[in-house]
Amino acid sequence: MNKVIFTFLASLLLLVSVSCGNNSKSADGEIEVGITIYRYDDNFISFMRRNIETMLNGKVKFIMNDSENDQVKQNDQIDAAIQRNVDALAINLVDPASASFMINKIKPTGIPVIFFNKEPSKEDMLSYDKAWYVGTLSEESGNIQGELVVKAWTSNPNWDKNGDGVIQYVLLKGEAGHPDAEARTERIKAVLADNGINIEQLDEQTANWDILQAQNATDAWIEKFGNKIEFIFSNNDAMALGALKSIQKQGYNIGDAAKFIPIVGVDAIPEVIEEIKKGTVVGTVLQSPKDQAKAIVDMLLNVANEKDVLDGTEYKLDDVKAVRVPYRAITLENIEESAEAYK
Ligand code: BGC
Ligand code: CA
């Protein structure tokens, strides 16, 4: 083939691919989306992941990656997705603070991105017009958890084991710097104070949302404080389960009313629902993996198809372009309300 014709054909090809625009970017012309999950072995997140997969199956080509709690790994996965020229991305950041780095990488490509579960800062969200967020309002979970504790504590005077009118508590914190962990830790204390409940913190430990780390922290607390602990506040349910495992080994929460330490969590995962039914956990705060996955998938498919992000939906965006799924208090009284969200 002569060089002129070759060049002509090559530019024609380029022109054709450019004019096809975003709509058939991947090599085979199919719409493709990329999803990264901060770690597959996070209890709550595993429900989100399975929902997202089920909802995307058969609708669009997608590649989902486990970032294994490693931000460097996640950066590489995003690079690879950009290389494949995906039509849209959904990112559950490893480190919420790395959003600006991610956006700097993605923005020049024009690929739309839906962040979820780990909320980027307002500044980061507003730095890219094709970035959106799906999650919850972090403070809300702490407020609801606080109200739940106020109600339970005031209706169970015998929980004040030393009778001093003060809750001696320990707190299991999620990952430091995670907006949910920070807000839940702060709000529960604030709500108790606002309701005139006196509290005394025996200790607070970061257990990174993790059952085992929570179990270890609680082992140490039981050894140190024993039955002086009058409440365990946990930023999530996985850690609440770890705490329960730990105290049950020492004879707490297995039937002896004199050896009972109330525990509260957040998420309403099925295992904790079972414990609430048994009376070993007092309550939790439902965040729906199903509703969040639905919002992520609806928005992801919209932007991948170059439609308006909210096309055909009833979601509302707030001032940081976030869709927020509401939380709900769950105790024995309304236990069935959590079932749908985790089906
Ligand atoms: C959930 C935790 C989860 C974390 C992961 C939080 O919203 O309550 O259970 O480990 O997100 O980022
Ligand atoms: Ca007390």
mmCIF file of C-alpha atoms and ligand atoms in Angstrom:
data_model
loop_
_atom_site.group_PDB
_atom_site.id
_atom_site.type_symbol
_atom_site.label_atom_id
_atom_site.label_comp_id
_atom_site.label_asym_id
_atom_site.label_seq_id
_atom_site.Cartn_x
_atom_site.Cartn_y
_atom_site.Cartn_z
ATOM 1 C CA MET A 1 0.000 0.000 0.000
ATOM 2 C CA ASN A 2 1.411 3.360 -0.818
ATOM 3 C CA LYS A 3 2.237 5.673 1.993
ATOM 4 C CA VAL A 4 -0.250 8.373 1.070
ATOM 5 C CA ILE A 5 -3.171 5.959 1.003
ATOM 6 C CA PHE A 6 -2.018 4.402 4.256
ATOM 7 C CA THR A 7 -1.866 7.779 5.979
ATOM 8 C CA PHE A 8 -5.244 8.635 4.557
ATOM 9 C CA LEU A 9 -6.781 5.400 5.816
ATOM 10 C CA ALA A 10 -5.152 5.793 9.183
ATOM 11 C CA SER A 11 -6.556 9.296 9.633
ATOM 12 C CA LEU A 12 -9.953 8.141 8.421
ATOM 13 C CA LEU A 13 -9.897 5.424 11.060
ATOM 14 C CA LEU A 14 -8.947 7.962 13.689
ATOM 15 C CA LEU A 15 -11.727 10.258 12.546
ATOM 16 C CA VAL A 16 -14.258 7.437 12.716
ATOM 17 C CA SER A 17 -13.204 6.437 16.212
ATOM 18 C CA VAL A 18 -13.208 10.023 17.429
ATOM 19 C CA SER A 19 -16.633 10.729 15.971
ATOM 20 C CA CYS A 20 -18.013 7.665 17.700
ATOM 21 C CA GLY A 21 -17.175 9.597 20.839
ATOM 22 C CA ASN A 22 -17.578 8.133 24.272
ATOM 23 C CA ASN A 23 -20.286 5.777 23.226
ATOM 24 C CA SER A 24 -18.170 2.907 22.039
ATOM 25 C CA LYS A 25 -14.825 3.507 23.534
ATOM 26 C CA SER A 26 -13.738 0.020 24.507
ATOM 27 C CA ALA A 27 -11.860 -1.985 21.896
ATOM 28 C CA ASP A 28 -14.831 -4.069 20.785
ATOM 29 C CA GLY A 29 -17.164 -1.097 20.677
ATOM 30 C CA GLU A 30 -19.160 -2.256 23.696
ATOM 31 C CA ILE A 31 -19.899 0.012 26.640
ATOM 32 C CA GLU A 32 -17.591 -0.913 29.494
ATOM 33 C CA VAL A 33 -17.398 0.289 33.084
ATOM 34 C CA GLY A 34 -14.695 -0.228 35.707
ATOM 35 C CA ILE A 35 -15.339 -0.674 39.416
ATOM 36 C CA THR A 36 -12.747 -0.780 42.182
ATOM 37 C CA ILE A 37 -13.548 -1.948 45.707
ATOM 38 C CA TYR A 38 -11.252 -0.905 48.549
ATOM 39 C CA ARG A 39 -11.184 -4.461 49.898
ATOM 40 C CA TYR A 40 -13.354 -7.462 49.174
ATOM 41 C CA ASP A 41 -13.038 -8.844 52.710
ATOM 42 C CA ASP A 42 -14.820 -5.921 54.362
ATOM 43 C CA ASN A 43 -18.037 -7.388 55.733
ATOM 44 C CA PHE A 44 -20.428 -4.554 54.837
ATOM 45 C CA ILE A 45 -18.743 -3.768 51.527
ATOM 46 C CA SER A 46 -19.050 -7.387 50.417
ATOM 47 C CA PHE A 47 -22.846 -6.897 50.375
ATOM 48 C CA MET A 48 -22.469 -3.742 48.272
ATOM 49 C CA ARG A 49 -20.176 -5.552 45.882
ATOM 50 C CA ARG A 50 -22.495 -8.494 45.337
ATOM 51 C CA ASN A 51 -25.425 -6.164 44.756
ATOM 52 C CA ILE A 52 -23.487 -4.107 42.230
ATOM 53 C CA GLU A 53 -22.411 -7.258 40.399
ATOM 54 C CA THR A 54 -25.923 -8.663 40.260
ATOM 55 C CA MET A 55 -27.339 -5.377 39.037
ATOM 56 C CA LEU A 56 -24.695 -4.944 36.311
ATOM 57 C CA ASN A 57 -24.794 -8.536 35.109
ATOM 58 C CA GLY A 58 -26.154 -8.815 31.595
ATOM 59 C CA LYS A 59 -26.519 -5.044 31.298
ATOM 60 C CA VAL A 60 -23.000 -3.926 30.514
ATOM 61 C CA LYS A 61 -19.457 -5.186 30.261
ATOM 62 C CA PHE A 62 -17.599 -4.510 33.492
ATOM 63 C CA ILE A 63 -14.382 -5.277 35.283
ATOM 64 C CA MET A 64 -14.369 -5.187 39.069
ATOM 65 C CA ASN A 65 -11.158 -5.075 41.072
ATOM 66 C CA ASP A 66 -10.200 -5.801 44.668
ATOM 67 C CA SER A 67 -7.776 -3.070 45.759
ATOM 68 C CA GLU A 68 -6.853 -5.157 48.817
ATOM 69 C CA ASN A 69 -6.687 -2.069 51.016
ATOM 70 C CA ASP A 70 -3.688 -0.850 49.036
ATOM 71 C CA GLN A 71 -3.930 2.629 47.498
ATOM 72 C CA VAL A 72 -0.985 1.996 45.157
ATOM 73 C CA LYS A 73 -2.707 -1.120 43.841
ATOM 74 C CA GLN A 74 -5.892 0.862 43.324
ATOM 75 C CA ASN A 75 -4.050 3.587 41.422
ATOM 76 C CA ASP A 76 -2.705 0.917 39.062
ATOM 77 C CA GLN A 77 -6.172 -0.539 38.600
ATOM 78 C CA ILE A 78 -7.513 2.885 37.662
ATOM 79 C CA ASP A 79 -4.598 3.390 35.249
ATOM 80 C CA ALA A 80 -5.460 0.079 33.608
ATOM 81 C CA ALA A 81 -9.124 1.053 33.308
ATOM 82 C CA ILE A 82 -8.143 4.359 31.732
ATOM 83 C CA GLN A 83 -5.906 2.428 29.321
ATOM 84 C CA ARG A 84 -8.883 0.282 28.349
ATOM 85 C CA ASN A 85 -10.753 3.516 27.749
ATOM 86 C CA VAL A 86 -13.726 2.577 29.918
ATOM 87 C CA ASP A 87 -16.887 4.638 29.566
ATOM 88 C CA ALA A 88 -17.300 5.255 33.300
ATOM 89 C CA LEU A 89 -15.702 4.430 36.637
ATOM 90 C CA ALA A 90 -17.059 3.659 40.089
ATOM 91 C CA ILE A 91 -14.493 3.966 42.865
ATOM 92 C CA ASN A 92 -14.595 2.901 46.495
ATOM 93 C CA LEU A 93 -11.370 4.629 47.500
ATOM 94 C CA VAL A 94 -8.853 2.944 49.754
ATOM 95 C CA ASP A 95 -7.867 6.284 51.257
ATOM 96 C CA PRO A 96 -10.532 9.003 51.013
ATOM 97 C CA ALA A 97 -7.731 11.581 51.032
ATOM 98 C CA SER A 98 -6.401 10.285 47.709
ATOM 99 C CA ALA A 99 -9.486 11.530 45.832
ATOM 100 C CA SER A 100 -7.660 14.609 44.530
ATOM 101 C CA PHE A 101 -4.869 12.443 43.158
ATOM 102 C CA MET A 102 -7.454 10.199 41.460
ATOM 103 C CA ILE A 103 -9.357 13.122 40.031
ATOM 104 C CA ASN A 104 -6.182 14.649 38.637
ATOM 105 C CA LYS A 105 -5.592 11.364 36.852
ATOM 106 C CA ILE A 106 -9.148 10.935 35.552
ATOM 107 C CA LYS A 107 -10.181 14.488 34.728
ATOM 108 C CA PRO A 108 -7.940 14.898 31.625
ATOM 109 C CA THR A 109 -9.527 11.748 30.136
ATOM 110 C CA GLY A 110 -13.059 13.082 30.613
ATOM 111 C CA ILE A 111 -14.190 9.714 31.991
ATOM 112 C CA PRO A 112 -17.090 10.189 34.422
ATOM 113 C CA VAL A 113 -16.597 8.803 37.924
ATOM 114 C CA ILE A 114 -18.955 7.803 40.722
ATOM 115 C CA PHE A 115 -17.209 7.622 44.096
ATOM 116 C CA PHE A 116 -18.975 5.630 46.771
ATOM 117 C CA ASN A 117 -18.781 4.717 50.477
ATOM 118 C CA LYS A 118 -15.626 6.719 51.209
ATOM 119 C CA GLU A 119 -16.544 10.313 50.678
ATOM 120 C CA PRO A 120 -14.043 12.688 49.075
ATOM 121 C CA SER A 121 -13.776 16.218 50.443
ATOM 122 C CA LYS A 122 -16.097 18.910 49.154
ATOM 123 C CA GLU A 123 -13.196 20.613 47.439
ATOM 124 C CA ASP A 124 -12.305 17.413 45.582
ATOM 125 C CA MET A 125 -15.904 16.774 44.571
ATOM 126 C CA LEU A 126 -16.243 20.255 43.155
ATOM 127 C CA SER A 127 -12.941 20.045 41.259
ATOM 128 C CA TYR A 128 -14.393 17.800 38.536
ATOM 129 C CA ASP A 129 -17.823 18.277 36.967
ATOM 130 C CA LYS A 130 -18.003 14.602 36.018
ATOM 131 C CA ALA A 131 -17.510 13.320 39.576
ATOM 132 C CA TRP A 132 -20.440 12.242 41.777
ATOM 133 C CA TYR A 133 -20.795 10.505 45.117
ATOM 134 C CA VAL A 134 -23.148 7.828 46.427
ATOM 135 C CA GLY A 135 -23.245 7.163 50.141
ATOM 136 C CA THR A 136 -24.903 8.334 53.291
ATOM 137 C CA LEU A 137 -24.729 11.383 55.499
ATOM 138 C CA SER A 138 -22.071 10.237 57.964
ATOM 139 C CA GLU A 139 -23.299 12.304 60.923
ATOM 140 C CA GLU A 140 -26.745 10.809 60.602
ATOM 141 C CA SER A 141 -25.517 7.350 61.658
ATOM 142 C CA GLY A 142 -23.857 8.776 64.780
ATOM 143 C CA ASN A 143 -26.958 10.771 65.635
ATOM 144 C CA ILE A 144 -29.232 7.761 65.288
ATOM 145 C CA GLN A 145 -26.850 5.524 67.222
ATOM 146 C CA GLY A 146 -26.714 8.142 69.980
ATOM 147 C CA GLU A 147 -30.504 8.377 70.172
ATOM 148 C CA LEU A 148 -30.732 4.610 70.291
ATOM 149 C CA VAL A 149 -28.338 4.530 73.255
ATOM 150 C CA VAL A 150 -30.249 7.305 75.062
ATOM 151 C CA LYS A 151 -33.472 5.334 74.770
ATOM 152 C CA ALA A 152 -31.973 1.984 75.777
ATOM 153 C CA TRP A 153 -29.964 3.414 78.679
ATOM 154 C CA THR A 154 -32.841 5.364 80.189
ATOM 155 C CA SER A 155 -35.176 2.389 80.010
ATOM 156 C CA ASN A 156 -32.669 -0.010 81.623
ATOM 157 C CA PRO A 157 -31.548 1.574 84.920
ATOM 158 C CA ASN A 158 -29.798 -1.668 85.965
ATOM 159 C CA TRP A 159 -27.241 -1.148 83.172
ATOM 160 C CA ASP A 160 -25.646 1.530 85.379
ATOM 161 C CA LYS A 161 -23.794 -1.187 87.235
ATOM 162 C CA ASN A 162 -21.934 1.087 89.652
ATOM 163 C CA GLY A 163 -25.004 3.290 90.113
ATOM 164 C CA ASP A 164 -23.170 6.584 89.555
ATOM 165 C CA GLY A 165 -25.520 7.858 86.841
ATOM 166 C CA VAL A 166 -22.684 7.883 84.313
ATOM 167 C CA ILE A 167 -22.139 5.546 81.349
ATOM 168 C CA GLN A 168 -18.650 4.078 81.584
ATOM 169 C CA TYR A 169 -18.056 3.117 77.942
ATOM 170 C CA VAL A 170 -15.452 1.939 75.487
ATOM 171 C CA LEU A 171 -15.545 2.867 71.817
ATOM 172 C CA LEU A 172 -14.443 0.897 68.782
ATOM 173 C CA LYS A 173 -13.513 3.251 65.998
ATOM 174 C CA GLY A 174 -13.370 2.480 62.260
ATOM 175 C CA GLU A 175 -10.525 3.553 60.043
ATOM 176 C CA ALA A 176 -9.038 6.886 61.166
ATOM 177 C CA GLY A 177 -9.714 9.624 58.610
ATOM 178 C CA HIS A 178 -12.750 7.810 57.175
ATOM 179 C CA PRO A 179 -15.614 10.333 57.283
ATOM 180 C CA ASP A 180 -17.998 7.685 58.695
ATOM 181 C CA ALA A 181 -15.606 6.743 61.497
ATOM 182 C CA GLU A 182 -14.886 10.338 62.459
ATOM 183 C CA ALA A 183 -18.528 11.426 62.393
ATOM 184 C CA ARG A 184 -19.866 8.372 64.227
ATOM 185 C CA THR A 185 -17.245 8.715 66.955
ATOM 186 C CA GLU A 186 -17.994 12.374 67.457
ATOM 187 C CA ARG A 187 -21.782 12.381 67.081
ATOM 188 C CA ILE A 188 -22.625 9.588 69.500
ATOM 189 C CA LYS A 189 -20.868 11.443 72.319
ATOM 190 C CA ALA A 190 -22.453 14.749 71.312
ATOM 191 C CA VAL A 191 -25.968 13.294 71.214
ATOM 192 C CA LEU A 192 -25.554 11.716 74.652
ATOM 193 C CA ALA A 193 -24.322 15.013 76.048
ATOM 194 C CA ASP A 194 -27.171 16.909 74.365
ATOM 195 C CA ASN A 195 -29.611 14.556 76.044
ATOM 196 C CA GLY A 196 -28.140 15.193 79.466
ATOM 197 C CA ILE A 197 -26.541 11.757 79.771
ATOM 198 C CA ASN A 198 -23.223 11.772 81.580
ATOM 199 C CA ILE A 199 -20.534 9.675 79.982
ATOM 200 C CA GLU A 200 -17.067 8.572 80.921
ATOM 201 C CA GLN A 201 -14.809 7.125 78.263
ATOM 202 C CA LEU A 202 -12.744 4.249 79.620
ATOM 203 C CA ASP A 203 -10.960 3.876 76.297
ATOM 204 C CA GLU A 204 -11.239 4.320 72.545
ATOM 205 C CA GLN A 205 -9.409 2.119 70.032
ATOM 206 C CA THR A 206 -9.186 2.139 66.273
ATOM 207 C CA ALA A 207 -10.046 -1.319 64.978
ATOM 208 C CA ASN A 208 -10.352 -0.405 61.270
ATOM 209 C CA TRP A 209 -13.882 -1.781 60.824
ATOM 210 C CA ASP A 210 -12.448 -5.234 61.430
ATOM 211 C CA ILE A 211 -13.890 -8.072 63.505
ATOM 212 C CA LEU A 212 -10.544 -9.481 64.635
ATOM 213 C CA GLN A 213 -8.973 -6.169 65.570
ATOM 214 C CA ALA A 214 -12.103 -5.371 67.561
ATOM 215 C CA GLN A 215 -11.968 -8.717 69.289
ATOM 216 C CA ASN A 216 -8.348 -8.129 70.312
ATOM 217 C CA ALA A 217 -9.062 -4.616 71.582
ATOM 218 C CA THR A 218 -12.009 -5.910 73.606
ATOM 219 C CA ASP A 219 -9.969 -8.798 75.033
ATOM 220 C CA ALA A 220 -7.608 -6.202 76.476
ATOM 221 C CA TRP A 221 -10.469 -4.072 77.797
ATOM 222 C CA ILE A 222 -12.130 -6.996 79.537
ATOM 223 C CA GLU A 223 -8.865 -7.837 81.186
ATOM 224 C CA LYS A 224 -8.369 -4.244 82.279
ATOM 225 C CA PHE A 225 -11.906 -3.068 83.129
ATOM 226 C CA GLY A 226 -14.032 -6.241 83.307
ATOM 227 C CA ASN A 227 -17.611 -5.570 84.384
ATOM 228 C CA LYS A 228 -16.865 -1.850 84.880
ATOM 229 C CA ILE A 229 -17.655 -1.474 81.190
ATOM 230 C CA GLU A 230 -21.277 -0.357 80.913
ATOM 231 C CA PHE A 231 -21.529 0.068 77.151
ATOM 232 C CA ILE A 232 -19.617 -0.767 73.986
ATOM 233 C CA PHE A 233 -20.127 1.786 71.213
ATOM 234 C CA SER A 234 -18.978 0.425 67.886
ATOM 235 C CA ASN A 235 -18.645 2.406 64.643
ATOM 236 C CA ASN A 236 -19.846 -0.649 62.692
ATOM 237 C CA ASP A 237 -21.375 -4.085 63.089
ATOM 238 C CA ALA A 238 -18.329 -6.144 62.159
ATOM 239 C CA MET A 239 -16.455 -4.630 65.126
ATOM 240 C CA ALA A 240 -19.539 -5.065 67.328
ATOM 241 C CA LEU A 241 -19.424 -8.767 66.504
ATOM 242 C CA GLY A 242 -15.730 -8.887 67.398
ATOM 243 C CA ALA A 243 -16.513 -7.263 70.745
ATOM 244 C CA LEU A 244 -19.350 -9.705 71.368
ATOM 245 C CA LYS A 245 -17.119 -12.698 70.610
ATOM 246 C CA SER A 246 -14.553 -11.386 73.035
ATOM 247 C CA ILE A 247 -16.900 -10.764 75.952
ATOM 248 C CA GLN A 248 -18.812 -14.005 75.445
ATOM 249 C CA LYS A 249 -15.553 -15.916 75.911
ATOM 250 C CA GLN A 250 -15.397 -14.305 79.347
ATOM 251 C CA GLY A 251 -18.973 -15.250 80.234
ATOM 252 C CA TYR A 252 -20.692 -11.964 79.334
ATOM 253 C CA ASN A 253 -23.896 -11.718 77.297
ATOM 254 C CA ILE A 254 -24.687 -15.404 77.503
ATOM 255 C CA GLY A 255 -27.615 -15.255 79.902
ATOM 256 C CA ASP A 256 -26.353 -14.080 83.326
ATOM 257 C CA ALA A 257 -28.066 -10.696 83.824
ATOM 258 C CA ALA A 258 -25.308 -9.552 86.177
ATOM 259 C CA LYS A 259 -22.765 -10.105 83.406
ATOM 260 C CA PHE A 260 -24.209 -8.085 80.572
ATOM 261 C CA ILE A 261 -22.536 -5.362 78.508
ATOM 262 C CA PRO A 262 -24.791 -3.623 75.999
ATOM 263 C CA ILE A 263 -23.336 -3.221 72.494
ATOM 264 C CA VAL A 264 -24.464 -1.029 69.584
ATOM 265 C CA GLY A 265 -23.208 -1.009 66.003
ATOM 266 C CA VAL A 266 -23.958 0.393 62.571
ATOM 267 C CA ASP A 267 -24.909 -1.343 59.252
ATOM 268 C CA ALA A 268 -27.504 -3.969 60.305
ATOM 269 C CA ILE A 269 -25.638 -6.875 58.722
ATOM 270 C CA PRO A 270 -27.556 -10.177 59.002
ATOM 271 C CA GLU A 271 -25.232 -11.638 61.674
ATOM 272 C CA VAL A 272 -25.902 -8.701 63.969
ATOM 273 C CA ILE A 273 -29.630 -8.917 63.299
ATOM 274 C CA GLU A 274 -29.461 -12.493 64.606
ATOM 275 C CA GLU A 275 -27.687 -11.269 67.756
ATOM 276 C CA ILE A 276 -30.282 -8.543 68.342
ATOM 277 C CA LYS A 277 -32.947 -11.247 68.170
ATOM 278 C CA LYS A 278 -31.030 -13.227 70.818
ATOM 279 C CA GLY A 279 -30.674 -10.140 73.004
ATOM 280 C CA THR A 280 -26.863 -10.146 72.885
ATOM 281 C CA VAL A 281 -26.656 -6.868 70.932
ATOM 282 C CA VAL A 282 -28.920 -3.918 71.757
ATOM 283 C CA GLY A 283 -29.320 -2.320 68.362
ATOM 284 C CA THR A 284 -27.750 -1.061 65.184
ATOM 285 C CA VAL A 285 -28.226 1.549 62.478
ATOM 286 C CA LEU A 286 -29.256 0.247 59.090
ATOM 287 C CA GLN A 287 -27.432 1.477 56.030
ATOM 288 C CA SER A 288 -28.773 -0.242 52.971
ATOM 289 C CA PRO A 289 -26.170 -1.860 50.694
ATOM 290 C CA LYS A 290 -28.935 -2.581 48.221
ATOM 291 C CA ASP A 291 -30.195 1.000 47.921
ATOM 292 C CA GLN A 292 -26.666 2.340 47.636
ATOM 293 C CA ALA A 293 -25.710 -0.247 45.014
ATOM 294 C CA LYS A 294 -28.836 0.618 43.066
ATOM 295 C CA ALA A 295 -27.965 4.317 43.045
ATOM 296 C CA ILE A 296 -24.382 3.568 42.003
ATOM 297 C CA VAL A 297 -25.468 1.313 39.145
ATOM 298 C CA ASP A 298 -28.247 3.613 37.912
ATOM 299 C CA MET A 299 -25.911 6.598 37.840
ATOM 300 C CA LEU A 300 -22.983 4.640 36.414
ATOM 301 C CA LEU A 301 -25.044 3.297 33.513
ATOM 302 C CA ASN A 302 -26.440 6.752 32.836
ATOM 303 C CA VAL A 303 -23.080 8.459 32.575
ATOM 304 C CA ALA A 304 -21.515 5.540 30.670
ATOM 305 C CA ASN A 305 -24.256 6.051 28.088
ATOM 306 C CA GLU A 306 -23.721 9.809 28.062
ATOM 307 C CA LYS A 307 -27.092 10.476 29.634
ATOM 308 C CA ASP A 308 -27.723 12.876 32.468
ATOM 309 C CA VAL A 309 -26.490 11.262 35.687
ATOM 310 C CA LEU A 310 -29.991 11.264 37.217
ATOM 311 C CA ASP A 311 -31.846 10.318 34.029
ATOM 312 C CA GLY A 312 -34.883 8.151 34.775
ATOM 313 C CA THR A 313 -34.286 8.213 38.541
ATOM 314 C CA GLU A 314 -35.777 10.053 41.500
ATOM 315 C CA TYR A 315 -32.492 10.736 43.261
ATOM 316 C CA LYS A 316 -31.495 14.229 44.288
ATOM 317 C CA LEU A 317 -27.997 15.632 44.271
ATOM 318 C CA ASP A 318 -26.885 17.830 47.149
ATOM 319 C CA ASP A 319 -24.382 20.693 47.031
ATOM 320 C CA VAL A 320 -21.445 18.303 46.609
ATOM 321 C CA LYS A 321 -23.193 16.246 43.897
ATOM 322 C CA ALA A 322 -23.887 13.427 46.326
ATOM 323 C CA VAL A 323 -26.847 11.065 46.492
ATOM 324 C CA ARG A 324 -27.437 10.134 50.139
ATOM 325 C CA VAL A 325 -29.254 7.005 51.217
ATOM 326 C CA PRO A 326 -30.887 7.465 54.644
ATOM 327 C CA TYR A 327 -30.025 5.462 57.777
ATOM 328 C CA ARG A 328 -32.569 3.893 60.124
ATOM 329 C CA ALA A 329 -32.416 2.759 63.760
ATOM 330 C CA ILE A 330 -32.906 -0.989 64.211
ATOM 331 C CA THR A 331 -33.811 -2.663 67.502
ATOM 332 C CA LEU A 332 -35.849 -5.718 68.400
ATOM 333 C CA GLU A 333 -39.068 -3.724 67.867
ATOM 334 C CA ASN A 334 -38.556 -3.151 64.138
ATOM 335 C CA ILE A 335 -36.051 -5.892 63.384
ATOM 336 C CA GLU A 336 -37.750 -6.998 60.160
ATOM 337 C CA GLU A 337 -37.133 -3.595 58.553
ATOM 338 C CA SER A 338 -33.527 -4.486 57.820
ATOM 339 C CA ALA A 339 -34.202 -7.723 55.928
ATOM 340 C CA GLU A 340 -34.947 -6.209 52.515
ATOM 341 C CA ALA A 341 -31.699 -4.204 52.439
ATOM 342 C CA TYR A 342 -29.527 -7.317 52.814
ATOM 343 C CA LYS A 343 -31.448 -9.804 50.695
HETATM 344 C C1 BGC B 1 -19.465 0.798 57.067
HETATM 345 C C2 BGC B 1 -18.384 -0.142 57.534
HETATM 346 C C3 BGC B 1 -17.427 -0.384 56.414
HETATM 347 C C4 BGC B 1 -16.884 0.908 55.859
HETATM 348 C C5 BGC B 1 -15.956 0.681 54.701
HETATM 349 C C6 BGC B 1 -18.839 2.059 56.504
HETATM 350 O O1 BGC B 1 -19.838 2.891 56.005
HETATM 351 O O2 BGC B 1 -20.319 1.121 58.141
HETATM 352 O O3 BGC B 1 -18.940 -1.353 57.955
HETATM 353 O O4 BGC B 1 -16.354 -1.182 56.903
HETATM 354 O O5 BGC B 1 -17.944 1.736 55.468
HETATM 355 O O6 BGC B 1 -15.507 1.857 54.132
HETATM 356 CA CA CA B 2 -22.043 3.936 85.692
#
